[in-house]
Amino acid sequence: DDVRRACTELDDPWRLHCLLAAHQGMRCCEIGRAEREHFTEATARIFGKGDKVREVPTHPAVWRAVRDMPPGRLTRPREDERDWVSRSTSHALCRAGIEARPHQLRHWYATPLTDSGVNIQVVAELLGHASVATTQIYSFVSKRLLRADCRRLDRECRQAIEHRRRQQARSLLRVEELRGRRRLRGLCG
């Protein structure tokens, strides 16, 4: 709910900052450098850490927000763009009573991807991570997914226990059957 509110209820440029973090997985420093020319309806060119550039699919909500913007920076240019984006957006979120920060929105970006089974290496590429280990920190485990996995494990455990009981029952029947045959042999012998 906080993500939805951050991406719909804030005024621009903070709403745009939240959209870029939550739906493009962009860092604050990347948001500060983003220009309208970097976005098409299909792809977004993100200029990341260490002068690395990555191309990722443009989220429809992001495209709707940027398509009619004039050429140039998406947010006001500043020398300390990373700090300004982070600080000003955090203040806007706080004023709106939204308990999220820009970097948390970036973390949120990875969660639905990993929940839906997207390969962690793909998520790492989308986030611009050099290491999958970093991406694993970013992907929260949702409560819904935890509950589903616990139900699956519980079901598998019950099935394993039931299978083991059936095996034990068959073993006991075989033992009783063998005892019965021995008794018959003893009576007939």
Short mmCIF file of C-alpha atoms in Angstrom, two decimals:
data_model
loop_
_atom_site.label_atom_id
_atom_site.label_comp_id
_atom_site.label_asym_id
_atom_site.label_seq_id
_atom_site.Cartn_x
_atom_site.Cartn_y
_atom_site.Cartn_z
CA ASP A 1 0.00 0.00 0.00
CA ASP A 2 2.87 2.41 0.78
CA VAL A 3 4.35 1.78 -2.66
CA ARG A 4 1.03 2.47 -4.38
CA ARG A 5 0.56 5.66 -2.36
CA ALA A 6 4.14 6.81 -3.06
CA CYS A 7 3.63 6.32 -6.79
CA THR A 8 0.22 7.97 -7.00
CA GLU A 9 -0.37 10.46 -4.18
CA LEU A 10 2.81 12.54 -4.09
CA ASP A 11 3.36 15.65 -6.19
CA ASP A 12 6.04 15.69 -8.86
CA PRO A 13 9.00 15.40 -8.92
CA TRP A 14 8.72 13.11 -5.87
CA ARG A 15 6.02 10.92 -7.41
CA LEU A 16 8.27 10.46 -10.44
CA HIS A 17 11.24 9.61 -8.18
CA CYS A 18 9.11 6.94 -6.49
CA LEU A 19 7.91 5.55 -9.82
CA LEU A 20 11.48 5.28 -11.09
CA ALA A 21 12.67 3.57 -7.90
CA ALA A 22 9.70 1.20 -7.51
CA HIS A 23 9.00 0.34 -11.16
CA GLN A 24 12.43 0.71 -12.81
CA GLY A 25 14.58 -0.30 -9.83
CA MET A 26 16.62 2.89 -10.15
CA ARG A 27 19.04 4.19 -7.52
CA CYS A 28 18.72 7.80 -6.34
CA CYS A 29 21.92 8.73 -8.20
CA GLU A 30 20.46 7.16 -11.38
CA ILE A 31 17.22 9.10 -10.97
CA GLY A 32 19.22 12.30 -10.62
CA ARG A 33 21.00 11.63 -13.94
CA ALA A 34 17.95 10.39 -15.86
CA GLU A 35 16.95 12.34 -18.96
CA ARG A 36 13.80 12.16 -21.04
CA GLU A 37 15.83 10.96 -24.02
CA HIS A 38 16.86 7.85 -22.06
CA PHE A 39 13.29 6.49 -22.15
CA THR A 40 11.25 4.98 -24.94
CA GLU A 41 8.03 3.07 -24.59
CA ALA A 42 10.04 -0.16 -24.86
CA THR A 43 13.31 0.47 -23.01
CA ALA A 44 14.98 2.70 -20.45
CA ARG A 45 18.70 3.40 -20.55
CA ILE A 46 19.93 3.72 -16.98
CA PHE A 47 23.29 5.28 -16.26
CA GLY A 48 24.45 3.54 -13.10
CA LYS A 49 27.39 3.23 -10.76
CA GLY A 50 30.85 3.12 -12.26
CA ASP A 51 29.64 4.62 -15.54
CA LYS A 52 27.81 1.37 -16.34
CA VAL A 53 24.82 1.65 -18.63
CA ARG A 54 22.01 -0.89 -18.64
CA GLU A 55 18.91 -1.14 -20.76
CA VAL A 56 15.78 -2.46 -19.10
CA PRO A 57 12.13 -2.67 -20.16
CA THR A 58 10.21 0.53 -19.44
CA HIS A 59 7.35 0.00 -17.01
CA PRO A 60 4.04 1.30 -18.49
CA ALA A 61 3.44 3.61 -15.49
CA VAL A 62 6.89 5.13 -15.94
CA TRP A 63 6.31 5.62 -19.67
CA ARG A 64 2.98 7.39 -18.99
CA ALA A 65 4.78 9.70 -16.56
CA VAL A 66 7.72 10.62 -18.83
CA ARG A 67 6.44 10.42 -22.43
CA ASP A 68 5.20 14.02 -22.61
CA MET A 69 8.07 15.56 -20.65
CA PRO A 70 10.42 17.95 -22.46
CA PRO A 71 13.97 16.83 -23.37
CA GLY A 72 16.58 17.01 -20.63
CA ARG A 73 16.76 15.97 -17.02
CA LEU A 74 13.67 14.42 -15.47
CA THR A 75 14.35 16.10 -12.16
CA ARG A 76 15.96 19.42 -11.38
CA PRO A 77 19.68 19.31 -12.04
CA ARG A 78 21.87 19.68 -8.99
CA GLU A 79 25.52 19.03 -8.27
CA ASP A 80 24.56 16.71 -5.41
CA GLU A 81 21.74 15.04 -7.37
CA ARG A 82 21.94 11.74 -5.51
CA ASP A 83 21.66 13.34 -2.10
CA TRP A 84 19.00 15.78 -3.26
CA VAL A 85 16.81 13.06 -4.78
CA SER A 86 17.15 10.89 -1.69
CA ARG A 87 16.67 13.68 0.86
CA SER A 88 13.85 15.56 -0.85
CA THR A 89 11.91 12.40 -1.72
CA SER A 90 12.32 11.03 1.81
CA HIS A 91 10.94 14.30 3.22
CA ALA A 92 7.99 14.21 0.80
CA LEU A 93 7.19 10.62 1.77
CA CYS A 94 7.42 11.47 5.46
CA ARG A 95 5.13 14.52 5.06
CA ALA A 96 2.58 12.30 3.32
CA GLY A 97 2.72 9.75 6.17
CA ILE A 98 4.17 7.07 3.90
CA GLU A 99 6.56 4.75 5.70
CA ALA A 100 8.94 4.12 2.82
CA ARG A 101 12.14 5.65 1.52
CA PRO A 102 13.41 5.82 -2.06
CA HIS A 103 15.93 3.04 -1.53
CA GLN A 104 13.25 0.81 0.02
CA LEU A 105 11.20 1.30 -3.14
CA ARG A 106 14.18 0.00 -5.11
CA HIS A 107 14.21 -3.04 -2.82
CA TRP A 108 10.49 -3.45 -3.45
CA TYR A 109 11.15 -3.62 -7.20
CA ALA A 110 12.98 -6.95 -6.80
CA THR A 111 10.31 -8.64 -4.65
CA PRO A 112 7.54 -9.27 -7.23
CA LEU A 113 10.17 -10.38 -9.72
CA THR A 114 11.65 -13.01 -7.42
CA ASP A 115 8.18 -13.97 -6.11
CA SER A 116 7.06 -14.75 -9.66
CA GLY A 117 10.09 -16.95 -10.27
CA VAL A 118 12.30 -14.62 -12.31
CA ASN A 119 15.87 -15.90 -12.24
CA ILE A 120 17.96 -14.05 -9.62
CA GLN A 121 20.63 -13.34 -12.26
CA VAL A 122 18.04 -11.55 -14.40
CA VAL A 123 16.93 -9.49 -11.38
CA ALA A 124 20.60 -8.64 -10.68
CA GLU A 125 20.97 -7.41 -14.27
CA LEU A 126 17.79 -5.32 -14.03
CA LEU A 127 19.04 -3.70 -10.81
CA GLY A 128 22.54 -3.16 -12.17
CA HIS A 129 24.21 -5.38 -9.58
CA ALA A 130 27.60 -6.91 -10.27
CA SER A 131 26.90 -9.67 -7.74
CA VAL A 132 23.85 -11.89 -7.26
CA ALA A 133 24.64 -11.86 -3.53
CA THR A 134 23.73 -8.16 -3.44
CA THR A 135 20.47 -8.86 -5.26
CA GLN A 136 19.50 -11.49 -2.71
CA ILE A 137 19.62 -8.80 -0.02
CA TYR A 138 17.27 -6.64 -2.11
CA SER A 139 14.60 -9.23 -2.68
CA PHE A 140 12.26 -9.34 0.28
CA VAL A 141 10.38 -12.56 0.91
CA SER A 142 6.73 -11.65 0.87
CA LYS A 143 4.39 -12.92 3.59
CA ARG A 144 2.12 -14.36 0.90
CA LEU A 145 4.99 -16.38 -0.55
CA LEU A 146 6.12 -17.51 2.91
CA ARG A 147 2.61 -18.72 3.73
CA ALA A 148 2.35 -20.54 0.40
CA ASP A 149 5.74 -22.21 0.90
CA CYS A 150 4.85 -23.19 4.47
CA ARG A 151 1.57 -24.73 3.25
CA ARG A 152 3.46 -26.59 0.52
CA LEU A 153 6.06 -27.85 3.01
CA ASP A 154 3.31 -28.84 5.45
CA ARG A 155 1.50 -30.72 2.67
CA GLU A 156 4.73 -32.45 1.58
CA CYS A 157 5.54 -33.32 5.19
CA ARG A 158 2.07 -34.82 5.74
CA GLN A 159 2.42 -36.78 2.50
CA ALA A 160 5.85 -38.07 3.55
CA ILE A 161 4.50 -39.10 6.97
CA GLU A 162 1.52 -40.84 5.37
CA HIS A 163 3.82 -42.60 2.88
CA ARG A 164 6.04 -43.77 5.77
CA ARG A 165 2.99 -45.04 7.69
CA ARG A 166 1.82 -47.02 4.65
CA GLN A 167 5.31 -48.54 4.28
CA GLN A 168 5.35 -49.49 7.97
CA ALA A 169 1.87 -51.00 7.72
CA ARG A 170 2.94 -53.07 4.67
CA SER A 171 6.05 -54.20 6.54
CA LEU A 172 3.95 -55.24 9.54
CA LEU A 173 1.57 -57.16 7.26
CA ARG A 174 4.52 -58.99 5.70
CA VAL A 175 5.89 -59.86 9.14
CA GLU A 176 2.49 -61.16 10.26
CA GLU A 177 2.15 -63.08 7.00
CA LEU A 178 5.57 -64.71 7.52
CA ARG A 179 4.72 -65.60 11.14
CA GLY A 180 1.46 -67.12 9.96
CA ARG A 181 3.27 -69.26 7.37
CA ARG A 182 5.77 -70.45 10.00
CA ARG A 183 2.94 -71.44 12.32
CA LEU A 184 1.27 -73.37 9.51
CA ARG A 185 4.52 -75.15 8.74
CA GLY A 186 4.89 -76.01 12.39
CA LEU A 187 1.36 -77.45 12.49
CA CYS A 188 1.75 -79.32 9.23
CA GLY A 189 5.32 -80.43 9.87
#
